């Protein structure tokens, strides 16, 4: 499907900080990132950081004040715009902070906090409703993989989340293929497996929306990504970037991943 791709598929490197870095550490990290990123690489690669909620305002201010070309993201949101939902954060609150990307259905939310497909789909729609870009996270567990059910699991997760979306909504979204067994474990999918899974996801987007929409959507790989394995992973024609956890916490490491991703031509222009 890669040959149908168009220019919308600029490589994306997104750093998911999870529950790491208070706002002071976050400020220091993005300041250092601003110094380390090479402007030439940023012509090919878009960089986003997804800090904890308490850091968003501080990071937004630093990025703006210093004109650091890094985009702001968030890790989760509730599907309702306001209400009695203690501990939750609403999509319009994130939009007001200049957030562009919001994860929907990260495996840690699904497995540790019981988020189901229906909640993921509703949160994804809230993100779209407020003009931001959802990053739908999908991926199989080790047991599902061993049982040969990887594609089935990915199909189910994608279909549940994108069912009924307009073609242009699918075209503008990001999906992150993150095998659960590879997250935070040091075990990375092979580049061939990552490519096969991302191609499968793209096929499901095509089935749910259209071939054109699927060819415009960006599909990332995530799971123990680092500067050493990035170029090979992003080399897959259906792999449009990486979602990085642990290796995104230090500016030097994240900048190394961006530099590695920039050595690969985006699929759209291959
Ligand atoms: P990891 O996390 O890079 O630490 O494996 C990836 C993720 O959970 O998004």
CSV table of C-alpha atoms and ligand atoms in Angstrom, one decimal:
chain,number,residue,atom,x,y,z
A,1,UNK,CA,0.0,0.0,0.0
A,2,UNK,CA,3.0,2.2,0.4
A,3,UNK,CA,3.0,3.4,-3.2
A,4,UNK,CA,-0.3,5.0,-2.7
A,5,UNK,CA,1.1,7.1,0.1
A,6,UNK,CA,1.2,10.9,-0.1
A,7,UNK,CA,3.0,13.8,1.5
A,8,UNK,CA,0.8,13.6,4.7
A,9,UNK,CA,3.1,10.9,6.0
A,10,UNK,CA,6.0,12.9,7.4
A,11,UNK,CA,7.9,10.7,9.8
A,12,UNK,CA,6.8,11.2,13.4
A,13,UNK,CA,9.0,10.6,16.5
A,14,UNK,CA,6.8,10.8,19.6
A,15,UNK,CA,8.2,10.5,23.1
A,16,UNK,CA,5.8,9.1,25.6
A,17,UNK,CA,7.1,10.1,29.0
A,18,UNK,CA,4.5,8.1,30.9
A,19,UNK,CA,4.7,8.9,34.7
A,20,UNK,CA,8.2,10.3,34.6
A,21,UNK,CA,9.6,13.9,34.9
A,22,UNK,CA,8.0,16.5,37.1
A,23,UNK,CA,7.5,19.9,35.5
A,24,UNK,CA,11.0,21.2,36.3
A,25,UNK,CA,12.6,18.1,34.9
A,26,UNK,CA,10.3,18.4,31.8
A,27,UNK,CA,11.4,22.0,31.3
A,28,UNK,CA,15.1,21.1,31.4
A,29,UNK,CA,14.5,18.2,29.0
A,30,UNK,CA,12.8,20.2,26.3
A,31,UNK,CA,15.3,23.0,26.6
A,32,UNK,CA,18.1,20.6,26.1
A,33,UNK,CA,16.2,18.9,23.3
A,34,UNK,CA,15.9,22.3,21.6
A,35,UNK,CA,19.6,22.6,21.6
A,36,UNK,CA,20.3,19.1,20.4
A,37,UNK,CA,17.8,18.7,17.5
A,38,UNK,CA,19.3,19.4,14.1
A,39,UNK,CA,17.1,21.7,12.0
A,40,UNK,CA,18.0,19.7,8.9
A,41,UNK,CA,16.6,16.5,10.4
A,42,UNK,CA,13.4,18.4,11.3
A,43,UNK,CA,12.6,18.9,7.7
A,44,UNK,CA,12.0,15.2,7.5
A,45,UNK,CA,10.9,14.3,11.0
A,46,UNK,CA,8.2,15.8,13.2
A,47,UNK,CA,9.0,15.5,16.9
A,48,UNK,CA,6.4,15.4,19.7
A,49,UNK,CA,6.7,15.0,23.5
A,50,UNK,CA,3.9,13.6,25.6
A,51,UNK,CA,4.6,14.6,29.2
A,52,UNK,CA,2.4,14.0,32.3
A,53,UNK,CA,-0.6,16.3,32.6
A,54,UNK,CA,1.1,18.4,35.4
A,55,UNK,CA,3.9,19.3,33.0
A,56,UNK,CA,1.9,20.3,29.9
A,57,UNK,CA,1.5,24.0,30.7
A,58,UNK,CA,5.2,24.5,31.5
A,59,UNK,CA,6.4,22.6,28.5
A,60,UNK,CA,4.0,24.5,26.2
A,61,UNK,CA,5.4,27.8,27.5
A,62,UNK,CA,9.0,26.8,27.0
A,63,UNK,CA,8.3,25.5,23.5
A,64,UNK,CA,6.6,28.7,22.5
A,65,UNK,CA,9.0,31.2,24.2
A,66,UNK,CA,12.0,29.6,22.7
A,67,UNK,CA,10.5,28.6,19.4
A,68,UNK,CA,11.5,25.0,19.9
A,69,UNK,CA,10.1,23.0,17.0
A,70,UNK,CA,8.7,20.2,19.1
A,71,UNK,CA,5.0,19.5,19.2
A,72,UNK,CA,3.0,18.9,22.4
A,73,UNK,CA,1.1,15.7,23.1
A,74,UNK,CA,-0.8,14.1,26.0
A,75,UNK,CA,-1.1,10.5,27.1
A,76,UNK,CA,-4.8,10.1,27.7
A,77,UNK,CA,-8.1,12.0,28.0
A,78,UNK,CA,-11.7,11.3,29.1
A,79,UNK,CA,-14.4,11.1,26.4
A,80,UNK,CA,-16.7,13.7,28.0
A,81,UNK,CA,-16.0,17.4,27.8
A,82,UNK,CA,-16.6,18.1,31.5
A,83,UNK,CA,-18.3,16.5,34.5
A,84,UNK,CA,-18.0,14.7,37.7
A,85,UNK,CA,-15.1,12.5,36.8
A,86,UNK,CA,-12.6,12.9,39.6
A,87,UNK,CA,-9.0,12.5,38.5
A,88,UNK,CA,-9.8,12.7,34.7
A,89,UNK,CA,-8.7,15.3,32.1
A,90,UNK,CA,-11.0,16.4,29.3
A,91,UNK,CA,-10.1,16.9,25.6
A,92,UNK,CA,-11.0,20.6,25.5
A,93,UNK,CA,-8.6,21.3,28.4
A,94,UNK,CA,-5.8,19.7,26.3
A,95,UNK,CA,-6.8,21.6,23.2
A,96,UNK,CA,-6.6,24.9,25.1
A,97,UNK,CA,-3.0,24.1,26.0
A,98,UNK,CA,-2.0,23.7,22.4
A,99,UNK,CA,-1.8,19.9,22.5
A,100,UNK,CA,-1.8,18.3,19.1
A,101,UNK,CA,-1.5,14.6,19.7
A,102,UNK,CA,-3.4,12.5,22.3
A,103,UNK,CA,-2.8,8.8,22.9
A,104,UNK,CA,-6.0,6.7,22.9
A,105,UNK,CA,-5.8,3.2,24.2
A,106,UNK,CA,-2.2,2.9,25.3
A,107,UNK,CA,-1.7,-0.7,26.4
A,108,UNK,CA,-0.9,0.5,30.0
A,109,UNK,CA,-4.3,2.2,30.1
A,110,UNK,CA,-6.0,-0.9,28.7
A,111,UNK,CA,-4.3,-3.4,30.9
A,112,UNK,CA,-3.6,-1.6,34.1
A,113,UNK,CA,-6.7,0.7,34.2
A,114,UNK,CA,-9.2,-1.4,32.5
A,115,UNK,CA,-9.9,0.9,29.5
A,116,UNK,CA,-11.9,-1.2,27.0
A,117,UNK,CA,-12.4,-0.8,23.2
A,118,UNK,CA,-15.6,1.2,23.7
A,119,UNK,CA,-13.9,3.7,26.0
A,120,UNK,CA,-10.9,4.0,23.6
A,121,UNK,CA,-13.2,4.7,20.7
A,122,UNK,CA,-15.1,7.4,22.7
A,123,UNK,CA,-11.9,9.1,23.8
A,124,UNK,CA,-10.6,9.0,20.3
A,125,UNK,CA,-13.8,10.8,19.1
A,126,UNK,CA,-13.4,13.4,21.9
A,127,UNK,CA,-9.8,14.1,20.6
A,128,UNK,CA,-11.1,14.6,17.0
A,129,UNK,CA,-14.1,16.7,18.2
A,130,UNK,CA,-11.6,19.2,19.7
A,131,UNK,CA,-9.4,19.4,16.6
A,132,UNK,CA,-6.5,17.3,17.9
A,133,UNK,CA,-4.9,14.2,16.4
A,134,UNK,CA,-5.6,10.9,18.1
A,135,UNK,CA,-2.8,8.3,18.3
A,136,UNK,CA,-4.7,5.1,18.5
A,137,UNK,CA,-2.5,2.4,20.2
A,138,UNK,CA,-3.0,-1.2,19.3
A,139,UNK,CA,-1.0,-4.4,19.9
A,140,UNK,CA,-1.1,-8.0,20.9
A,141,UNK,CA,0.0,-9.6,24.1
A,142,UNK,CA,2.7,-12.3,24.2
A,143,UNK,CA,-0.1,-14.9,24.7
A,144,UNK,CA,-2.0,-13.7,21.7
A,145,UNK,CA,1.2,-13.7,19.6
A,146,UNK,CA,2.0,-17.3,20.6
A,147,UNK,CA,-1.5,-18.3,19.8
A,148,UNK,CA,-1.1,-16.9,16.3
A,149,UNK,CA,-3.8,-14.2,17.0
A,150,UNK,CA,-1.8,-11.1,16.3
A,151,UNK,CA,-3.6,-10.0,13.2
A,152,UNK,CA,-7.0,-10.8,14.6
A,153,UNK,CA,-6.2,-8.7,17.7
A,154,UNK,CA,-5.0,-5.8,15.6
A,155,UNK,CA,-8.1,-6.0,13.3
A,156,UNK,CA,-10.5,-6.0,16.3
A,157,UNK,CA,-8.8,-3.1,18.0
A,158,UNK,CA,-8.6,-1.0,14.8
A,159,UNK,CA,-12.2,-1.8,13.8
A,160,UNK,CA,-13.6,-1.0,17.2
A,161,UNK,CA,-11.9,2.3,17.3
A,162,UNK,CA,-12.4,3.7,13.8
A,163,UNK,CA,-15.8,2.3,13.0
A,164,UNK,CA,-18.0,5.0,11.6
A,165,UNK,CA,-15.4,7.7,11.4
A,166,UNK,CA,-15.4,9.9,8.3
A,167,UNK,CA,-12.7,9.2,5.7
A,168,UNK,CA,-10.9,12.5,6.4
A,169,UNK,CA,-10.8,11.7,10.1
A,170,UNK,CA,-9.1,8.4,9.4
A,171,UNK,CA,-6.8,10.0,6.9
A,172,UNK,CA,-5.5,12.4,9.5
A,173,UNK,CA,-5.1,10.0,12.4
A,174,UNK,CA,-2.1,8.2,13.7
A,175,UNK,CA,-2.1,4.5,14.8
A,176,UNK,CA,0.8,3.2,16.9
A,177,UNK,CA,1.4,-0.6,16.6
A,178,UNK,CA,2.9,-1.5,20.0
A,179,UNK,CA,3.2,-5.2,20.8
A,180,UNK,CA,2.6,-5.4,24.5
A,181,UNK,CA,5.5,-7.9,25.0
A,182,UNK,CA,7.9,-5.3,23.6
A,183,UNK,CA,7.0,-2.4,25.8
A,184,UNK,CA,9.6,-1.6,28.4
A,185,UNK,CA,11.1,-5.0,28.0
A,186,UNK,CA,14.1,-4.4,25.7
A,187,UNK,CA,12.6,-6.9,23.3
A,188,UNK,CA,11.9,-5.2,20.0
A,189,UNK,CA,9.8,-6.6,17.1
A,190,UNK,CA,12.0,-7.4,14.1
A,191,UNK,CA,11.8,-4.7,11.4
A,192,UNK,CA,10.0,-7.3,9.2
A,193,UNK,CA,7.4,-8.1,11.9
A,194,UNK,CA,6.9,-4.4,12.6
A,195,UNK,CA,6.4,-3.7,8.9
A,196,UNK,CA,4.0,-6.7,8.5
A,197,UNK,CA,1.9,-5.5,11.5
A,198,UNK,CA,1.8,-1.9,10.3
A,199,UNK,CA,0.8,-3.0,6.8
A,200,UNK,CA,-2.0,-5.1,8.3
A,201,UNK,CA,-3.2,-2.1,10.3
A,202,UNK,CA,-3.2,0.0,7.2
A,203,UNK,CA,-5.3,-2.7,5.4
A,204,UNK,CA,-7.8,-2.5,8.3
A,205,UNK,CA,-8.0,1.3,8.0
A,206,UNK,CA,-8.6,0.9,4.2
A,207,UNK,CA,-11.4,-1.6,4.9
A,208,UNK,CA,-13.0,0.7,7.5
A,209,UNK,CA,-12.6,3.9,5.5
A,210,UNK,CA,-11.0,3.9,2.1
A,211,UNK,CA,-7.7,3.1,0.5
A,212,UNK,CA,-6.9,6.8,0.1
A,213,UNK,CA,-7.6,7.5,3.8
A,214,UNK,CA,-5.5,4.5,4.8
A,215,UNK,CA,-2.6,5.7,2.6
A,216,UNK,CA,-2.6,9.1,4.3
A,217,UNK,CA,-2.8,7.9,7.9
A,218,UNK,CA,0.5,7.5,9.7
A,219,UNK,CA,1.3,4.2,11.4
A,220,UNK,CA,4.1,4.1,14.0
A,221,UNK,CA,5.9,1.3,15.7
A,222,UNK,CA,6.5,1.3,19.5
A,223,UNK,CA,8.1,-1.0,21.9
A,224,UNK,CA,11.7,-0.7,23.1
A,225,UNK,CA,12.7,1.7,20.4
A,226,UNK,CA,16.2,3.3,20.7
A,227,UNK,CA,18.6,5.2,18.5
A,228,UNK,CA,20.2,1.9,17.4
A,229,UNK,CA,17.1,0.2,16.1
A,230,UNK,CA,15.1,3.2,14.8
A,231,UNK,CA,16.5,3.5,11.2
A,232,UNK,CA,15.8,-0.2,10.5
A,233,UNK,CA,12.3,-0.1,12.0
A,234,UNK,CA,11.4,3.1,10.1
A,235,UNK,CA,12.8,1.5,7.0
A,236,UNK,CA,9.6,-0.4,6.6
A,237,UNK,CA,7.4,1.2,3.9
A,238,UNK,CA,4.3,1.2,6.2
A,239,UNK,CA,6.2,2.4,9.3
A,240,UNK,CA,5.9,6.1,9.5
A,241,UNK,CA,7.7,6.7,12.7
A,242,UNK,CA,8.1,5.6,16.3
A,243,UNK,CA,6.4,5.9,19.6
A,244,UNK,CA,9.2,5.9,22.2
A,245,UNK,CA,8.9,5.4,26.0
A,246,UNK,CA,12.0,4.9,28.1
A,247,UNK,CA,14.5,6.1,25.4
A,248,UNK,CA,12.6,9.4,25.1
A,249,UNK,CA,13.2,10.6,28.7
A,250,UNK,CA,16.7,12.0,28.1
A,251,UNK,CA,17.1,14.7,25.5
A,252,UNK,CA,20.3,13.2,24.1
A,253,UNK,CA,18.7,9.8,23.6
A,254,UNK,CA,15.5,11.3,22.0
A,255,UNK,CA,17.6,13.5,19.7
A,256,UNK,CA,19.6,10.4,18.7
A,257,UNK,CA,16.4,8.7,17.7
A,258,UNK,CA,15.3,11.7,15.6
A,259,UNK,CA,18.6,11.8,13.9
A,260,UNK,CA,18.4,8.1,13.1
A,261,UNK,CA,14.8,8.5,11.8
A,262,UNK,CA,16.0,11.4,9.6
A,263,UNK,CA,18.4,9.1,7.7
A,264,UNK,CA,15.4,7.3,6.2
A,265,UNK,CA,13.3,8.9,3.5
A,266,UNK,CA,9.7,9.1,4.5
A,267,UNK,CA,7.6,6.4,2.8
A,268,UNK,CA,5.6,9.1,1.1
A,269,UNK,CA,8.6,10.1,-1.0
A,270,UNK,CA,10.3,6.8,-1.4
B,1,LIG,P1,9.1,1.7,25.6
B,1,LIG,O1,7.6,2.2,25.7
B,1,LIG,O2,9.8,2.5,24.5
B,1,LIG,O3,9.7,2.1,26.9
B,1,LIG,O4,9.1,0.3,25.3
B,1,LIG,C1,6.8,2.5,24.5
B,1,LIG,C2,5.4,2.9,24.8
B,1,LIG,O5,4.9,2.3,25.8
B,1,LIG,O6,4.8,3.8,24.2
